[in-house]
PDB file of C-alpha atoms in Angstrom:
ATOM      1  CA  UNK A  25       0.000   0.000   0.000  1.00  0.00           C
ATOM      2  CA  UNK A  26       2.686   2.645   0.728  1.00  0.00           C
ATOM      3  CA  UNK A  27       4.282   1.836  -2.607  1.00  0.00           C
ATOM      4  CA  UNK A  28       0.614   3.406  -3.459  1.00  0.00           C
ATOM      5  CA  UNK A  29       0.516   6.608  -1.975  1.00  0.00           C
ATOM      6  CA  UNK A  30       2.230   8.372  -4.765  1.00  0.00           C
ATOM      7  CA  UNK A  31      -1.609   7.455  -6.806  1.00  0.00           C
ATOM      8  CA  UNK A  32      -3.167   9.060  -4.124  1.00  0.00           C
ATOM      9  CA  UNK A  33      -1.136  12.343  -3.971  1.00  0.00           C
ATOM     10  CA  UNK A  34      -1.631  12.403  -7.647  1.00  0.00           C
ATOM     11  CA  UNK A  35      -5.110  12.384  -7.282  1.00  0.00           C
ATOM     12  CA  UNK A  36      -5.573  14.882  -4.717  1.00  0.00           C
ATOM     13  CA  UNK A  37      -2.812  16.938  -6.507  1.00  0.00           C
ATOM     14  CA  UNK A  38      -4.619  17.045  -9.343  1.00  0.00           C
ATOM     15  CA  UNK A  39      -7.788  17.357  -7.789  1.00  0.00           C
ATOM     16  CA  UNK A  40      -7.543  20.141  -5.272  1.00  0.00           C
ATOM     17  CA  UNK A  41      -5.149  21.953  -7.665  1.00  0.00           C
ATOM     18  CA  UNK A  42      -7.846  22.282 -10.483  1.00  0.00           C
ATOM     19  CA  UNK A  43     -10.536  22.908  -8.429  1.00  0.00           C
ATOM     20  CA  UNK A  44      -8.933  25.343  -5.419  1.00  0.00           C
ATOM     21  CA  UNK A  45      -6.320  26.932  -8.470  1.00  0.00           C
ATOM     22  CA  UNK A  46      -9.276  28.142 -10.773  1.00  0.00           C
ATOM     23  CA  UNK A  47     -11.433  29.343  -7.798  1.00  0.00           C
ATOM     24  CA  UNK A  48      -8.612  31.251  -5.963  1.00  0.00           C
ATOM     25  CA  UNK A  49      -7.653  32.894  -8.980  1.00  0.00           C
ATOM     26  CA  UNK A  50     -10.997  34.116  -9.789  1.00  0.00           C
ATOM     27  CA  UNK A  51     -11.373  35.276  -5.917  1.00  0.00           C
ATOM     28  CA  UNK A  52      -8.102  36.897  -5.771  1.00  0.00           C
ATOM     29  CA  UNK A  53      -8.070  38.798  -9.534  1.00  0.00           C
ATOM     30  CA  UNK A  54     -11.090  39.153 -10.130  1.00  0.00           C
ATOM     31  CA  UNK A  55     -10.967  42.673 -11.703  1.00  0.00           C
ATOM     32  CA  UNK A  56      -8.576  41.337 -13.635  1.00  0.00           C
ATOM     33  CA  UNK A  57     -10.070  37.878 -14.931  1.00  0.00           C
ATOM     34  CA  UNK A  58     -14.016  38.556 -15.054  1.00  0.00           C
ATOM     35  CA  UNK A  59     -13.511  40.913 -17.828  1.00  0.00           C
ATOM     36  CA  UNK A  60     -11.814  38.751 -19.560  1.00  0.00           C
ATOM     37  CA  UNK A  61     -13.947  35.756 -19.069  1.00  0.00           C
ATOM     38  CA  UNK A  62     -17.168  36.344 -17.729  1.00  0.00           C
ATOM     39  CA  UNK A  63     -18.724  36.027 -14.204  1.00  0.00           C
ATOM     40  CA  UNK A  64     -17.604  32.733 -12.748  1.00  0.00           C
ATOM     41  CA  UNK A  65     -20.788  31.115 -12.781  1.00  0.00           C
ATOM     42  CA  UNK A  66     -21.822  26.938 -12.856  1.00  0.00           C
ATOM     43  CA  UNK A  67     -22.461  27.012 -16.300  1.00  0.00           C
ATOM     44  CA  UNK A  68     -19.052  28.803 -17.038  1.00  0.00           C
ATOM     45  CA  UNK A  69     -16.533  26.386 -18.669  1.00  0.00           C
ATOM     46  CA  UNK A  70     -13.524  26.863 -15.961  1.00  0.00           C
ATOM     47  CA  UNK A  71     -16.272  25.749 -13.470  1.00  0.00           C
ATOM     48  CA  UNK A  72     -17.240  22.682 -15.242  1.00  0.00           C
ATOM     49  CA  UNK A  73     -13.425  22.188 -15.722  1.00  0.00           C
ATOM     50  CA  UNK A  74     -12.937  22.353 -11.742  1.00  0.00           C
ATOM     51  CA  UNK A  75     -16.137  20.603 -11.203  1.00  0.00           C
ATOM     52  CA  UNK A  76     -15.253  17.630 -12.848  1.00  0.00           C
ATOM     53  CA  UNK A  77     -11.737  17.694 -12.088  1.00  0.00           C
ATOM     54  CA  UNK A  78     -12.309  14.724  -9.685  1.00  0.00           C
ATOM     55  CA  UNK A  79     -12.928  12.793 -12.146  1.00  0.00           C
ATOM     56  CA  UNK A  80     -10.627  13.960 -14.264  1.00  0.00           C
ATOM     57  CA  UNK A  81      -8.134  13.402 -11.586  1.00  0.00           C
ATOM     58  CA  UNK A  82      -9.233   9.300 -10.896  1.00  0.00           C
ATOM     59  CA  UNK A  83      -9.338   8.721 -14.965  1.00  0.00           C
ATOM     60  CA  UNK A  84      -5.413  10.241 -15.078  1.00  0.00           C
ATOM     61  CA  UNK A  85      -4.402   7.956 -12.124  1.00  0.00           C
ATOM     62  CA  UNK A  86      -6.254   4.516 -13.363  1.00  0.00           C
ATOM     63  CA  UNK A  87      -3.955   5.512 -16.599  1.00  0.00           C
ATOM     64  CA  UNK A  88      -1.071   6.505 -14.930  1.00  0.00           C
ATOM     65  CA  UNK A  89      -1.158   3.231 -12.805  1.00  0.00           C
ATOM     66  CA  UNK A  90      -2.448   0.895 -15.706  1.00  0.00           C
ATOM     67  CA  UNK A  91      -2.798   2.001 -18.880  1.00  0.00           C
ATOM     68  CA  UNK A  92      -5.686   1.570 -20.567  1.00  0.00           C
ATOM     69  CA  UNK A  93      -6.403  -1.820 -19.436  1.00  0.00           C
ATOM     70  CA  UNK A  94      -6.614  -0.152 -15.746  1.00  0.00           C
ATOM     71  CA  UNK A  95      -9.409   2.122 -17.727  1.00  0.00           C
ATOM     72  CA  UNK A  96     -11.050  -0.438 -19.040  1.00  0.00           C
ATOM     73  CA  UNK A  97     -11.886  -1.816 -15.746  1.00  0.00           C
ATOM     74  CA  UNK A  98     -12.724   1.490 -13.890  1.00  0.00           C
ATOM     75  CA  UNK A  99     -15.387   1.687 -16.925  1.00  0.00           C
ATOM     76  CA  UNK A 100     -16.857  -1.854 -16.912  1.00  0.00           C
ATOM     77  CA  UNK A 101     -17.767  -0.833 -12.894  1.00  0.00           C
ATOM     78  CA  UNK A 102     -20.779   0.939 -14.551  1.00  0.00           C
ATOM     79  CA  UNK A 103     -22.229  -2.377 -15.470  1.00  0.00           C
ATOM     80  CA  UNK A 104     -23.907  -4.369 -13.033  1.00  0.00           C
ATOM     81  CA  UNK A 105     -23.762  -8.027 -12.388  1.00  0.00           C
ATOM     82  CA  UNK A 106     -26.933  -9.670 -12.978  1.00  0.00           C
ATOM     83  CA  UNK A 107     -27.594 -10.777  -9.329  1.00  0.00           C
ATOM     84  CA  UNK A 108     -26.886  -6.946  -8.451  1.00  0.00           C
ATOM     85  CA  UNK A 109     -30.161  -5.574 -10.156  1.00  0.00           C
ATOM     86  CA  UNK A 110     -32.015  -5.820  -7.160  1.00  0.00           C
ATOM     87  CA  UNK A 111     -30.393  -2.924  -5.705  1.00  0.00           C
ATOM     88  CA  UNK A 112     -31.909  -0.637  -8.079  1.00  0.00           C
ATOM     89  CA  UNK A 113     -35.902  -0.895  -6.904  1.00  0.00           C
ATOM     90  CA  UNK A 114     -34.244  -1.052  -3.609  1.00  0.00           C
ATOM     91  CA  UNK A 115     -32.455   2.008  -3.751  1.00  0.00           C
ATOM     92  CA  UNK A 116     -35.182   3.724  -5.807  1.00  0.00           C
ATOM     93  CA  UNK A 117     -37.751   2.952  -2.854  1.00  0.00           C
ATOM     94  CA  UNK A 118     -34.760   3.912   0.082  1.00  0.00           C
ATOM     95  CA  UNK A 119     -35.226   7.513  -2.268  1.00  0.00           C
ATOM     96  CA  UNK A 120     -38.094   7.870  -2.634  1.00  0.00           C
ATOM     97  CA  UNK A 121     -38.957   7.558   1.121  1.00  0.00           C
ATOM     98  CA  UNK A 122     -36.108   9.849   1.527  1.00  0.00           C
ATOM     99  CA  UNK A 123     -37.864  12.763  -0.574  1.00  0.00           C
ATOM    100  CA  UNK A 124     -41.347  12.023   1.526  1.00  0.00           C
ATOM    101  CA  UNK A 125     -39.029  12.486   4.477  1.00  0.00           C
ATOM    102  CA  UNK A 126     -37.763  15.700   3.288  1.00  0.00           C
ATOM    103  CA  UNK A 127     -41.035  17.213   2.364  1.00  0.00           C
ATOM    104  CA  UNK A 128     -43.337  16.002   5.287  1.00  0.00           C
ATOM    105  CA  UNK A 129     -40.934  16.261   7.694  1.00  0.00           C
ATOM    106  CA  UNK A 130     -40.303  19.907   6.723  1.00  0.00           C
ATOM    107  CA  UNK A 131     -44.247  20.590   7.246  1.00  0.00           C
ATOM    108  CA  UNK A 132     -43.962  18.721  10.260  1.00  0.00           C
ATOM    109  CA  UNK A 133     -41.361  20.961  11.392  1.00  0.00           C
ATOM    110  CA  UNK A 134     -43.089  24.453  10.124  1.00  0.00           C
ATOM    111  CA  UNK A 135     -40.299  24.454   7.384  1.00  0.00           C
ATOM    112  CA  UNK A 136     -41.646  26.430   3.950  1.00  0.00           C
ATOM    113  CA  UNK A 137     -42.003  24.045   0.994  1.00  0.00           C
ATOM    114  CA  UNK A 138     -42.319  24.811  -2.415  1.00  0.00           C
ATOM    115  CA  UNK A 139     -45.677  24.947  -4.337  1.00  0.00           C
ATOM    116  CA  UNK A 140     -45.582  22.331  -6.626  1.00  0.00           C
ATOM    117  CA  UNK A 141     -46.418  23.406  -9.944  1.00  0.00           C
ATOM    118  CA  UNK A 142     -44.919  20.468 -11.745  1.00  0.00           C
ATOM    119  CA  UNK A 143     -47.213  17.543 -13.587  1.00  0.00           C
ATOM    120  CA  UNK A 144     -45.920  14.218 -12.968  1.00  0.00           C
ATOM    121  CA  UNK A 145     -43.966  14.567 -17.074  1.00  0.00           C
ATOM    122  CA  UNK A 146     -43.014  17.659 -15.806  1.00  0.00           C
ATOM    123  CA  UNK A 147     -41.089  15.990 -12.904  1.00  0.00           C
ATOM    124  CA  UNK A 148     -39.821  13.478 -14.515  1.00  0.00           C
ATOM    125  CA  UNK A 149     -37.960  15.549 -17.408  1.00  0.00           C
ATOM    126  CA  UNK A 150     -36.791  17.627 -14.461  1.00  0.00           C
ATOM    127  CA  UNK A 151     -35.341  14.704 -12.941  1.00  0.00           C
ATOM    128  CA  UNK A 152     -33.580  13.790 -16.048  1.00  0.00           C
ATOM    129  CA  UNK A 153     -32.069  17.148 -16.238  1.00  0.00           C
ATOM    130  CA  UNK A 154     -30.455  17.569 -13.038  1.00  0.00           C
ATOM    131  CA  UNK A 155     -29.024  14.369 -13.998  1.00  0.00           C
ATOM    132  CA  UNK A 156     -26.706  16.632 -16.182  1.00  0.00           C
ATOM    133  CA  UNK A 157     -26.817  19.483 -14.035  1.00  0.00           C
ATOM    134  CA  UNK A 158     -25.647  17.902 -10.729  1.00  0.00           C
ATOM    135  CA  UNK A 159     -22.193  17.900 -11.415  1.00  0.00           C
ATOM    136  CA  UNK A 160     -21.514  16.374  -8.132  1.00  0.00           C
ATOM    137  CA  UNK A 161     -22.671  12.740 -10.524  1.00  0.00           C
ATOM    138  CA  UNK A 162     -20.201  12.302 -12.845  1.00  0.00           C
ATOM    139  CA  UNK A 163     -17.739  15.018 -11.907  1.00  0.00           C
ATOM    140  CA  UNK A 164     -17.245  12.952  -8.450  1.00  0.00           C
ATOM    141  CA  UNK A 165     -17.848   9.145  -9.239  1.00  0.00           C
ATOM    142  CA  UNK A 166     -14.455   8.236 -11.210  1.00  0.00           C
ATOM    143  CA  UNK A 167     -12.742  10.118  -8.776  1.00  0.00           C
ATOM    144  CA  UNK A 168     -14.458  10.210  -4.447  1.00  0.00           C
ATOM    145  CA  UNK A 169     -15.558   6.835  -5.302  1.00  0.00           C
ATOM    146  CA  UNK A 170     -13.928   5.059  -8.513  1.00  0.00           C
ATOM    147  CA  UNK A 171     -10.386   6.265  -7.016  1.00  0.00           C
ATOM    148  CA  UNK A 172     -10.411   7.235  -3.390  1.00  0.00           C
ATOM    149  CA  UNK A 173     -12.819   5.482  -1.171  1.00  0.00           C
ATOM    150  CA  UNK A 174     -11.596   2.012  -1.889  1.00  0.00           C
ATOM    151  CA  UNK A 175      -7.796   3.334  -2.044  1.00  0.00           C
ATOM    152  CA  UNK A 176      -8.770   4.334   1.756  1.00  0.00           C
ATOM    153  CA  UNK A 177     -10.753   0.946   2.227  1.00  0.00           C
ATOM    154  CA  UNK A 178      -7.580  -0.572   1.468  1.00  0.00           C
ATOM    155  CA  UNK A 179      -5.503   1.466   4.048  1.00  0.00           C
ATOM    156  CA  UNK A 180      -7.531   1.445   6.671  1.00  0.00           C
ATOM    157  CA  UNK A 181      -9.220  -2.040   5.803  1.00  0.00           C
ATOM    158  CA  UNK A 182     -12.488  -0.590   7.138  1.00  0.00           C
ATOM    159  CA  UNK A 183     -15.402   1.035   5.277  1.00  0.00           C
ATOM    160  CA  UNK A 184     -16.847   3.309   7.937  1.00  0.00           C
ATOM    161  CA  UNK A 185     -13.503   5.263   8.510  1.00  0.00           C
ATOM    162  CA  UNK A 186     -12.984   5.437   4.899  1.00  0.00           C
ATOM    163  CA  UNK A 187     -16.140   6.646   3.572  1.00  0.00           C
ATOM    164  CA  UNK A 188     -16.098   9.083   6.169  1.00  0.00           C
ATOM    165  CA  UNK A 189     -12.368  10.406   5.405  1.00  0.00           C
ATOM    166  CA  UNK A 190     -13.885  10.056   1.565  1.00  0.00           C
ATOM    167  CA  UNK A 191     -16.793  13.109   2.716  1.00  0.00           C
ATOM    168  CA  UNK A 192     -15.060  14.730   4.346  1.00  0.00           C
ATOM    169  CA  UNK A 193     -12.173  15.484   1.611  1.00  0.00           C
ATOM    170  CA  UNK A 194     -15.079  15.505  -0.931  1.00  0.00           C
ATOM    171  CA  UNK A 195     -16.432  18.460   1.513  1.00  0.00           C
ATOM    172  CA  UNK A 196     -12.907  20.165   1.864  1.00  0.00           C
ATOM    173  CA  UNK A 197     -12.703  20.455  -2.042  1.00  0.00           C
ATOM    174  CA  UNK A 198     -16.076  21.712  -2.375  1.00  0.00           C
ATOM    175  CA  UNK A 199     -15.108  24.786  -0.102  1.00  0.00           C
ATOM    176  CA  UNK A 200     -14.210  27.264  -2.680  1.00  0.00           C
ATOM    177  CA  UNK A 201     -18.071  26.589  -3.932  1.00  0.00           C
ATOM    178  CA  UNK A 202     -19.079  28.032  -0.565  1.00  0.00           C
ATOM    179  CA  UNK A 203     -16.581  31.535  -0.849  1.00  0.00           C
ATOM    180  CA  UNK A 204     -17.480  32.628  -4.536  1.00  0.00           C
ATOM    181  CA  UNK A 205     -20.478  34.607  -4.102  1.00  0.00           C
ATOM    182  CA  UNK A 206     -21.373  34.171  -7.995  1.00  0.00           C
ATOM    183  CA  UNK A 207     -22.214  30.350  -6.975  1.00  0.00           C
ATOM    184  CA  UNK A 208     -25.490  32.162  -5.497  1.00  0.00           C
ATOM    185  CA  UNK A 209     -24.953  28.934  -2.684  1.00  0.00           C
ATOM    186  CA  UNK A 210     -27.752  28.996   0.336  1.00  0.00           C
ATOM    187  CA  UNK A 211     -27.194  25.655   2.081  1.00  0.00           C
ATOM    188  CA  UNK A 212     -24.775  25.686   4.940  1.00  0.00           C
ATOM    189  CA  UNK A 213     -21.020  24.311   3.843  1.00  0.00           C
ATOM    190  CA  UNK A 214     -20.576  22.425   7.268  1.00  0.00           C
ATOM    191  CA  UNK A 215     -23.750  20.687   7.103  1.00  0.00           C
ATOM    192  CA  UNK A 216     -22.907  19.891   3.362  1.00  0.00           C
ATOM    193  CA  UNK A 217     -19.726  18.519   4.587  1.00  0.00           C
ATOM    194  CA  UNK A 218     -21.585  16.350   7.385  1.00  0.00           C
ATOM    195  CA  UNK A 219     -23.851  14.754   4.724  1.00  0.00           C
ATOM    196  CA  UNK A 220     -21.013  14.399   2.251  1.00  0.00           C
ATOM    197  CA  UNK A 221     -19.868  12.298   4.881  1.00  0.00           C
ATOM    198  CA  UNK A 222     -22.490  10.247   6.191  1.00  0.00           C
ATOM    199  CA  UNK A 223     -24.165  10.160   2.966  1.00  0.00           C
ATOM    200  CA  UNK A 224     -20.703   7.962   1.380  1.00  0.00           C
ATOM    201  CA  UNK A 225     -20.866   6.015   4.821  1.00  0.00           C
ATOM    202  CA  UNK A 226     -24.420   4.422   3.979  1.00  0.00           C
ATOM    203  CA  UNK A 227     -22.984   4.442  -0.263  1.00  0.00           C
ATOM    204  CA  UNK A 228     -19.914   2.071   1.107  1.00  0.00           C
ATOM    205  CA  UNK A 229     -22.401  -0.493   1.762  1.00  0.00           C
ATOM    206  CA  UNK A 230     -23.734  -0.504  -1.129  1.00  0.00           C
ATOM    207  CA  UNK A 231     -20.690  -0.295  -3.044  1.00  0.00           C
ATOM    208  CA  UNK A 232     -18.670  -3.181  -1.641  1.00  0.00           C
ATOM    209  CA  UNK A 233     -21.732  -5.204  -1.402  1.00  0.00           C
ATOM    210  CA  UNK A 234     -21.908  -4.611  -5.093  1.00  0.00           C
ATOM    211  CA  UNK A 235     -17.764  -5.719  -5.757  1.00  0.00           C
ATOM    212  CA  UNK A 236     -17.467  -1.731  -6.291  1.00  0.00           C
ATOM    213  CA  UNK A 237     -20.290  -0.791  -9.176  1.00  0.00           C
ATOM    214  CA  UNK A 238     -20.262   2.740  -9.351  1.00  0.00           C
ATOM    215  CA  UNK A 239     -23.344   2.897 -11.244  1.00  0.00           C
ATOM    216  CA  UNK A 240     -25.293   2.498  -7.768  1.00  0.00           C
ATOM    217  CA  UNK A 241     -23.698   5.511  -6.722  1.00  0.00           C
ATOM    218  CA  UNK A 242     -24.815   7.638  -9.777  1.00  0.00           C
ATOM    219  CA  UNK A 243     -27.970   6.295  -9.431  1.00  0.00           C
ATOM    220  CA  UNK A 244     -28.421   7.415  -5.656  1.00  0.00           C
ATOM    221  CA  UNK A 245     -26.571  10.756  -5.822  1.00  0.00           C
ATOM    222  CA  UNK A 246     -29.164  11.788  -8.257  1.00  0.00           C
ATOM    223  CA  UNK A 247     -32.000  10.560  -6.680  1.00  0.00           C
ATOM    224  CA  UNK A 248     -30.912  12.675  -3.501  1.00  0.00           C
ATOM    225  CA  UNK A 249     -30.274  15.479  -5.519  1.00  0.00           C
ATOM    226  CA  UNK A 250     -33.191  15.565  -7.533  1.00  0.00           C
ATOM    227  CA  UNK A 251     -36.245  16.392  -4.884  1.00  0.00           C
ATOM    228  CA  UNK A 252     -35.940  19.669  -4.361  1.00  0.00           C
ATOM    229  CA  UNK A 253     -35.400  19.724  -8.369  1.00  0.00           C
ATOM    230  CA  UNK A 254     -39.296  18.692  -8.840  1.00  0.00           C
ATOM    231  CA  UNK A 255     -40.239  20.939  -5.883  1.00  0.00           C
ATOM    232  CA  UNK A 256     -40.737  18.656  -2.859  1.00  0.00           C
ATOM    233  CA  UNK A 257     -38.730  20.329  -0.736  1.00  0.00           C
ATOM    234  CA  UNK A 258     -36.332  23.354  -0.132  1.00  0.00           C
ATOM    235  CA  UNK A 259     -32.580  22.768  -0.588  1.00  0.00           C
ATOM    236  CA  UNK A 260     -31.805  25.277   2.662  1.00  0.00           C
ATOM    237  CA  UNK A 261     -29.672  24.476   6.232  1.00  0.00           C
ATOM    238  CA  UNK A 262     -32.807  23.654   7.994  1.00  0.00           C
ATOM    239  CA  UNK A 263     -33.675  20.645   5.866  1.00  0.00           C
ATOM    240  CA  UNK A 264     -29.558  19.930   5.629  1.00  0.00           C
ATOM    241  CA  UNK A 265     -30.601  18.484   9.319  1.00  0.00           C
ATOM    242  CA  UNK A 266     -32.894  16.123   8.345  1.00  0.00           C
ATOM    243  CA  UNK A 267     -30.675  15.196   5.409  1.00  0.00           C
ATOM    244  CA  UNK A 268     -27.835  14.227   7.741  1.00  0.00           C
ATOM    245  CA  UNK A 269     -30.269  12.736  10.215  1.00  0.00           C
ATOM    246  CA  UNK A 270     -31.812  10.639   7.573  1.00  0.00           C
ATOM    247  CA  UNK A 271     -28.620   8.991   6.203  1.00  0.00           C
ATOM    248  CA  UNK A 272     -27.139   8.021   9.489  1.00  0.00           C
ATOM    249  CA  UNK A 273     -30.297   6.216  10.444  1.00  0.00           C
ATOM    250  CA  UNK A 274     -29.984   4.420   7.045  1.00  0.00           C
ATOM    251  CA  UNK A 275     -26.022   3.584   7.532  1.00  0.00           C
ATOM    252  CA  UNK A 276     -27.239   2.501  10.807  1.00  0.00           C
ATOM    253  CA  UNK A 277     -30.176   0.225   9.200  1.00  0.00           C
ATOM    254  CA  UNK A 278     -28.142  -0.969   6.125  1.00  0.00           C
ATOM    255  CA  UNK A 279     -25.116  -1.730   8.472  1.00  0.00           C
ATOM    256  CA  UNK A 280     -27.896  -3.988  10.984  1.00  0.00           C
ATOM    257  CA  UNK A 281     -29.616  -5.573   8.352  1.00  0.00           C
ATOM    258  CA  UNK A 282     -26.415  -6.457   6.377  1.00  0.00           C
ATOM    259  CA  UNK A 283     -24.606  -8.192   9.730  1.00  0.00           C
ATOM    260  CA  UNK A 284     -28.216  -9.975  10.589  1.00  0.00           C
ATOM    261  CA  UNK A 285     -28.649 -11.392   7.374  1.00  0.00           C
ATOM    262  CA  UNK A 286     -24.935 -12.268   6.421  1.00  0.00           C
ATOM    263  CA  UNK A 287     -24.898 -10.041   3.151  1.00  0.00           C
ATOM    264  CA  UNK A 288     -21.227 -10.836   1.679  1.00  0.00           C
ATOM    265  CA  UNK A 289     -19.449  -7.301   1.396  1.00  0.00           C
ATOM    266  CA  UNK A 290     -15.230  -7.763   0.955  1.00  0.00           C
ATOM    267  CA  UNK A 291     -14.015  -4.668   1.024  1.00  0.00           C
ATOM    268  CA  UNK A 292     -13.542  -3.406  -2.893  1.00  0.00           C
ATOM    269  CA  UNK A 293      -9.745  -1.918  -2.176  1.00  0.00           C
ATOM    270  CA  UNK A 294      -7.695  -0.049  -4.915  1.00  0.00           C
ATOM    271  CA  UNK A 295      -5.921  -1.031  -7.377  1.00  0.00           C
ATOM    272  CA  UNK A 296      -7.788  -4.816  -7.051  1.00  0.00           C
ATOM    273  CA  UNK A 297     -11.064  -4.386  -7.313  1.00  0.00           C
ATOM    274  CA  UNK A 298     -11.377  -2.780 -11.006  1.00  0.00           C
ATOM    275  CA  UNK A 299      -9.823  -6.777 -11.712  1.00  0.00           C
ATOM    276  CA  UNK A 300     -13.000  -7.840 -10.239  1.00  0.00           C
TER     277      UNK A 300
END
């Protein structure tokens, strides 16, 4: 594993420098640059550049380390195995109790909610967008989870430490998100950071259960992303907390029913499990 460690600081080298380089530019010249290149904005192409540098980042070390036969099986972990296709209704219905959760439990709590104005096409196209526009999906998934939560897993030979470190890096890089005030962000960064966290502790589960599809882990990110997309609930710090309380009770359900029913989950460690 030490002989490792120089993938790692590639990856978070490459990562952080993208990501933290463009945004402390922009926040230190920005007389100078914003002429020049526009407002700093999601949509601009230097942010998509640093939002997807992650990925970026975990694609250049698979190489680095393997070639392209070490890309080849980063890819193929976006196809299930046949016997994992159960996890998809599964994870669909953990989802969609999780955006019922969110919207009840913010009238339960005198929290506003959005009118909902959508039809039920309406949501579902809106769904499909934020697919594209949470750039959190594929900017993250070759790199937070493809690269460095099993390269972690395999350190510390323990998913629940390692997801954890995995959020809470995921958080740090996200910081610069939180200082530009172009970004327009209203959520609170150290909540973010705390379901970043506990959020890839309930994932891990999944993910080594599944010998390390990262498919799964598209397919929830979006779903958690996409409710206050269709207007069930407001993305603010208030409903952060239920977010956060939400996903440790369902690390500390998955973890319970996992152990009482045996469910086979070998940690997926880096560089071995993209061989699997």
């Amino acid at each position: 594993m030490k002989s490792n460690n120089k993938y790692l600081y590639l990856y978070l080298g490459i990562s952080f420098a993208v990501c933290w380089g463009i945004a402390i530019a922009f926040i230190l010249f920005e007389d100078f640059l914003v002429p020049l290149t526009g407002e700093l904005t999601l949509m601009h192409p230097l942010a998509i550049i640093a939002l997807y540098s992650p990925s970026i980042a975990g694609i250049i070390t698979y190489y680095v380390m393997g070639g392209t036969e070490a890309l080849k099986g980063l890819f193929s972990k976006l196809i299930p195995r046949k016997q994992d296709l159960v996890w998809f209704p599964i994870i669909l219905g953990i989802f969609i109790l999780f955006g019922l959760t969110m919207h009840y439990g913010s009238l339960l709590f005198g929290l506003p909610v959005p009118d909902i104005t959508f039809t039920v096409p309406e949501m579902f196209i809106a769904a499909l967008v934020n697919f594209i526009k949470e750039t959190g999906l594929i900017g993250g998934v070759f790199g937070w989870i493809g690269f460095l939560l099993p390269f972690l897993q395999g350190k510390f030979k323990n998913n629940i430490t390692s997801a954890l470190l995995t959020g809470f890096l995921f958080g740090l890089w996200v910081l610069p998100g939180y200082i530009i005030s172009s970004f327009g962000t209203s959520t609170s960064y150290l909540f973010y950071v705390a379901q970043l966290m506990v959020f890839v502790v309930f994932q891990s589960y999944i993910f080594n259960a599944t010998k390390g599809n990262l498919l799964f882990y598209l397919f929830a990110f979006w779903l958690a992303a996409t409710g206050s997309q269709i207007q069930l609930y407001f993305f603010n710090p208030d409903v952060q907390k239920l977010q956060i309380s939400y996903f440790i009770i369902a690390a500390v359900v998955i973890h319970f029913v996992f152990k009482k029913r045996n469910i086979a989950q070998p940690l997926q460690v880096f560089p071995d499990f993209i061989k699997a």
